[in-house]
Coordinates of C-alpha atoms (C1' of nucleotides) in Angstrom, one line a residue:
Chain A
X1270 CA 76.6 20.1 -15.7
X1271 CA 74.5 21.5 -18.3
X1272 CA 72.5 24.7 -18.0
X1273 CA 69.9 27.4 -19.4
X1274 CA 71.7 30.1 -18.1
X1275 CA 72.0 31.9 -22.0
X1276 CA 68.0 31.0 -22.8
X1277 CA 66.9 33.1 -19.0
X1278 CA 69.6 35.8 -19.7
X1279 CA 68.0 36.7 -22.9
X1280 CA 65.2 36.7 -21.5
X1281 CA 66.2 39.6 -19.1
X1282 CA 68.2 41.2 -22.0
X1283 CA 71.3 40.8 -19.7
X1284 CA 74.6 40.6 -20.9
X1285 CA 77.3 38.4 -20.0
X1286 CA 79.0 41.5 -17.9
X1287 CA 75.6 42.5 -17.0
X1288 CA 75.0 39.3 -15.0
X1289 CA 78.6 39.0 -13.7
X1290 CA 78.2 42.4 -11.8
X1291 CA 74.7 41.6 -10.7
X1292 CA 76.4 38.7 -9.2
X1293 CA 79.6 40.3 -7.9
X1294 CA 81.6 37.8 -10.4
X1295 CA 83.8 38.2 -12.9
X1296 CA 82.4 37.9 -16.6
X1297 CA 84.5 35.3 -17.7
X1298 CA 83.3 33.2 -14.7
X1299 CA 79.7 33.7 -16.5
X1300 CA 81.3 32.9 -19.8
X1301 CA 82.5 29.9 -18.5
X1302 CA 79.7 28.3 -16.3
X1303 CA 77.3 29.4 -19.7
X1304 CA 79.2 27.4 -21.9
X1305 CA 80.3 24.6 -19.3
X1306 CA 83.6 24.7 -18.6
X1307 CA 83.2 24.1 -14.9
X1308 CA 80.1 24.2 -12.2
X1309 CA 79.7 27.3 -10.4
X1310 CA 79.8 26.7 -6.0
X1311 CA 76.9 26.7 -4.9
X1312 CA 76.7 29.4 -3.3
X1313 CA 77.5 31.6 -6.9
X1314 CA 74.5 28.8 -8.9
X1315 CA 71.8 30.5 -6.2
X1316 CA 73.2 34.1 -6.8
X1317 CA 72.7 33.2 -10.5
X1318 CA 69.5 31.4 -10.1
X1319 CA 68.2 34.7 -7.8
X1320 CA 69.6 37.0 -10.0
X1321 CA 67.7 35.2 -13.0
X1322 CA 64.2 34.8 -11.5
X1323 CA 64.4 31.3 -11.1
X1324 CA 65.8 28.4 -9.4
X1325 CA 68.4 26.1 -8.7
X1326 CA 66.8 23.0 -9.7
X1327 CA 65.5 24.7 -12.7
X1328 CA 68.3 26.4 -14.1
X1329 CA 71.1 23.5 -13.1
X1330 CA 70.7 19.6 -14.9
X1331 CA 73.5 17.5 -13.4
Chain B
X566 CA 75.2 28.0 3.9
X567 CA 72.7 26.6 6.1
X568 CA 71.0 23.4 5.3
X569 CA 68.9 21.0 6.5
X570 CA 70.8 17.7 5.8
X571 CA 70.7 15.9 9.4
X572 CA 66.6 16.3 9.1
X573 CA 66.4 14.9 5.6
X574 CA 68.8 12.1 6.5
X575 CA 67.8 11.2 9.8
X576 CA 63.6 11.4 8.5
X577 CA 65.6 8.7 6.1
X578 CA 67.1 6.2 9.0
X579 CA 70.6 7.4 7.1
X580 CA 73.9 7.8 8.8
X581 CA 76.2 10.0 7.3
X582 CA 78.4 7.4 6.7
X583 CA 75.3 5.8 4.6
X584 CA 74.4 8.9 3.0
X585 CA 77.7 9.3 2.1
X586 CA 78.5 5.9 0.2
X587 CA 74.9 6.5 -1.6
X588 CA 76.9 10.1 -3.0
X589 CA 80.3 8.4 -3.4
X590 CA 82.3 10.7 -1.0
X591 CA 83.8 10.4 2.3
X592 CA 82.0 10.3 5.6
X593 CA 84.1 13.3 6.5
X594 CA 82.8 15.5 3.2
X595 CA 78.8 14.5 4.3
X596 CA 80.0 15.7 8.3
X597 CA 81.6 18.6 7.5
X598 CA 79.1 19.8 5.1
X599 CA 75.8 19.1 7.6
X600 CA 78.0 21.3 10.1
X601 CA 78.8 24.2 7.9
X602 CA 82.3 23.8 7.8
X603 CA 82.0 24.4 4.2
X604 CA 79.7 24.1 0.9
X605 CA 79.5 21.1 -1.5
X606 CA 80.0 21.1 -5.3
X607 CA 77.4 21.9 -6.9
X608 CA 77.2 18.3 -8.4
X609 CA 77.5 17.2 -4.6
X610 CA 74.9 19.4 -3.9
X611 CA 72.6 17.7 -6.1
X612 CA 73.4 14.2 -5.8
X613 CA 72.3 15.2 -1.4
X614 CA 69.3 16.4 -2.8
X615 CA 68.1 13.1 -5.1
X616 CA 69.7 10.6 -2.5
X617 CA 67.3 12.4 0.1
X618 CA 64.5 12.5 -2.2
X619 CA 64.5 16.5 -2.4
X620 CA 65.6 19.3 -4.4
X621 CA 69.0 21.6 -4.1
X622 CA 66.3 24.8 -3.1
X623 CA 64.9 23.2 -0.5
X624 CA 68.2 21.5 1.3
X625 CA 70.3 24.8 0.9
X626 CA 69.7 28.0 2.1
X627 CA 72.4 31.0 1.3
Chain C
dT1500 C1' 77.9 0.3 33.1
dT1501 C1' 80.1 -1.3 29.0
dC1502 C1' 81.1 -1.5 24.3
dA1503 C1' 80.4 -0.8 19.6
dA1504 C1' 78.5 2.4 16.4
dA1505 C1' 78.1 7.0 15.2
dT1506 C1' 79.9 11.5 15.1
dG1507 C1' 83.4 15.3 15.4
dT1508 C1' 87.9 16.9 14.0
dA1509 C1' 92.7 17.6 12.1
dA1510 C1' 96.3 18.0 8.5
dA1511 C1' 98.4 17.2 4.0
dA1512 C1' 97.7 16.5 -0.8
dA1513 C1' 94.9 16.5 -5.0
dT1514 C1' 91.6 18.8 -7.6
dG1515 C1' 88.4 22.4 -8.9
dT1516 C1' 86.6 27.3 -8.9
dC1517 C1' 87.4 32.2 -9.5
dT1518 C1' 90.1 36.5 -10.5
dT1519 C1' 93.1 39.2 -13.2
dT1520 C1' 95.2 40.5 -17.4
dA1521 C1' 95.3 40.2 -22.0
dC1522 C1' 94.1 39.3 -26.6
dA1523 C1' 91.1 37.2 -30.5
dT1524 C1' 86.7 36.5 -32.7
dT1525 C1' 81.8 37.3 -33.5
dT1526 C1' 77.8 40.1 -33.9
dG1527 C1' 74.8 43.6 -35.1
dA1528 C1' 73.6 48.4 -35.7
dA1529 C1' 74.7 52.7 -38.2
Chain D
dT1351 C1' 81.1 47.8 -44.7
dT1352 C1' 82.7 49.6 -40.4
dC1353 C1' 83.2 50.0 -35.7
dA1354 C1' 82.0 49.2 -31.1
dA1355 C1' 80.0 45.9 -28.1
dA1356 C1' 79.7 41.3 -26.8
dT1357 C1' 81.6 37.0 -26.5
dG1358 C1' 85.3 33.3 -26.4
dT1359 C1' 89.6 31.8 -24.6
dA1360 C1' 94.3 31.3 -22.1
dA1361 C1' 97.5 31.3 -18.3
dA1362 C1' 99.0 32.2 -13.5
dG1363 C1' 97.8 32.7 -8.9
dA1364 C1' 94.6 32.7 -4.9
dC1365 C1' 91.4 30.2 -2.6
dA1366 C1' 87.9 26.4 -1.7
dT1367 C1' 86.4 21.6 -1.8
dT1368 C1' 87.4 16.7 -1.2
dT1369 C1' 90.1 12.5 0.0
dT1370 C1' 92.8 9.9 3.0
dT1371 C1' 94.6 8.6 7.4
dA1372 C1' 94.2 8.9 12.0
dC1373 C1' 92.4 9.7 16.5
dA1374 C1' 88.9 11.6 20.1
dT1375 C1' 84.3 12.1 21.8
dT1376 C1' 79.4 11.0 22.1
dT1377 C1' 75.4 8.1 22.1
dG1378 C1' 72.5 4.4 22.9
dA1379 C1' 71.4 -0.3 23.3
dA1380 C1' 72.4 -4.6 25.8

DNA sequence: TTCAAATGTAAAAATGTCTTTACATTTGAA
DNA sequence: TTCAAATGTAAAGACATTTTTACATTTGAA
């Protein structure tokens, strides 16, 4: 499943650990739902998508 | 994770053994997941949303 | 009321996600 | 160039999702 996560990251000037602790995750789990190594649950892609200002839909491309 | 599955699906004429061959999983994944016994994949969670003509956001709630 | 269709549930096995620990590589600012 | 921060990756274990098989209950139409 392919994803924007890096592009809206930047865009908050988070880093990897940044975003991981924002969403109560480990940063490798960021590292590897960023460069697709598996989906996140869903419950972790809406903590992402909250976390990054956006949505679901928007952030996910199955 | 709430969600509002049985309204989509029954607004469709679906049954979730229906709505369940149209995503390619069991009859028992589409039952346990309309009654919260747990969250779908997030590729799951998608394929609900397009078979019932709607997005991930507005199916789920966390 | 009766009967079939639809729904609810359970348990075991397969598969997938996430954490932790640990180390390697890349990047960019001083 | 150097050094620290950021990123990439691996492996083992814990936990969650999904399938399959099987059976019980509910619902609604005839």
């Amino acid at each position: 499943m392919k994803n924007k996560i890096l592009k809206f990251r930047k865009d908050k000037g988070f880093t990897q650990d940044a975003l991981a602790k924002k969403c109560n995750v480990s940063r490798q789990t960021i590292n590897a739902i960023e460069n697709d190594r598996y989906d996140p649950t869903l419950q972790l892609a809406f903590k992402i998508a909250r976390v990054l200002n956006t949505t679901v839909d928007d952030i996910f491309q199955p």
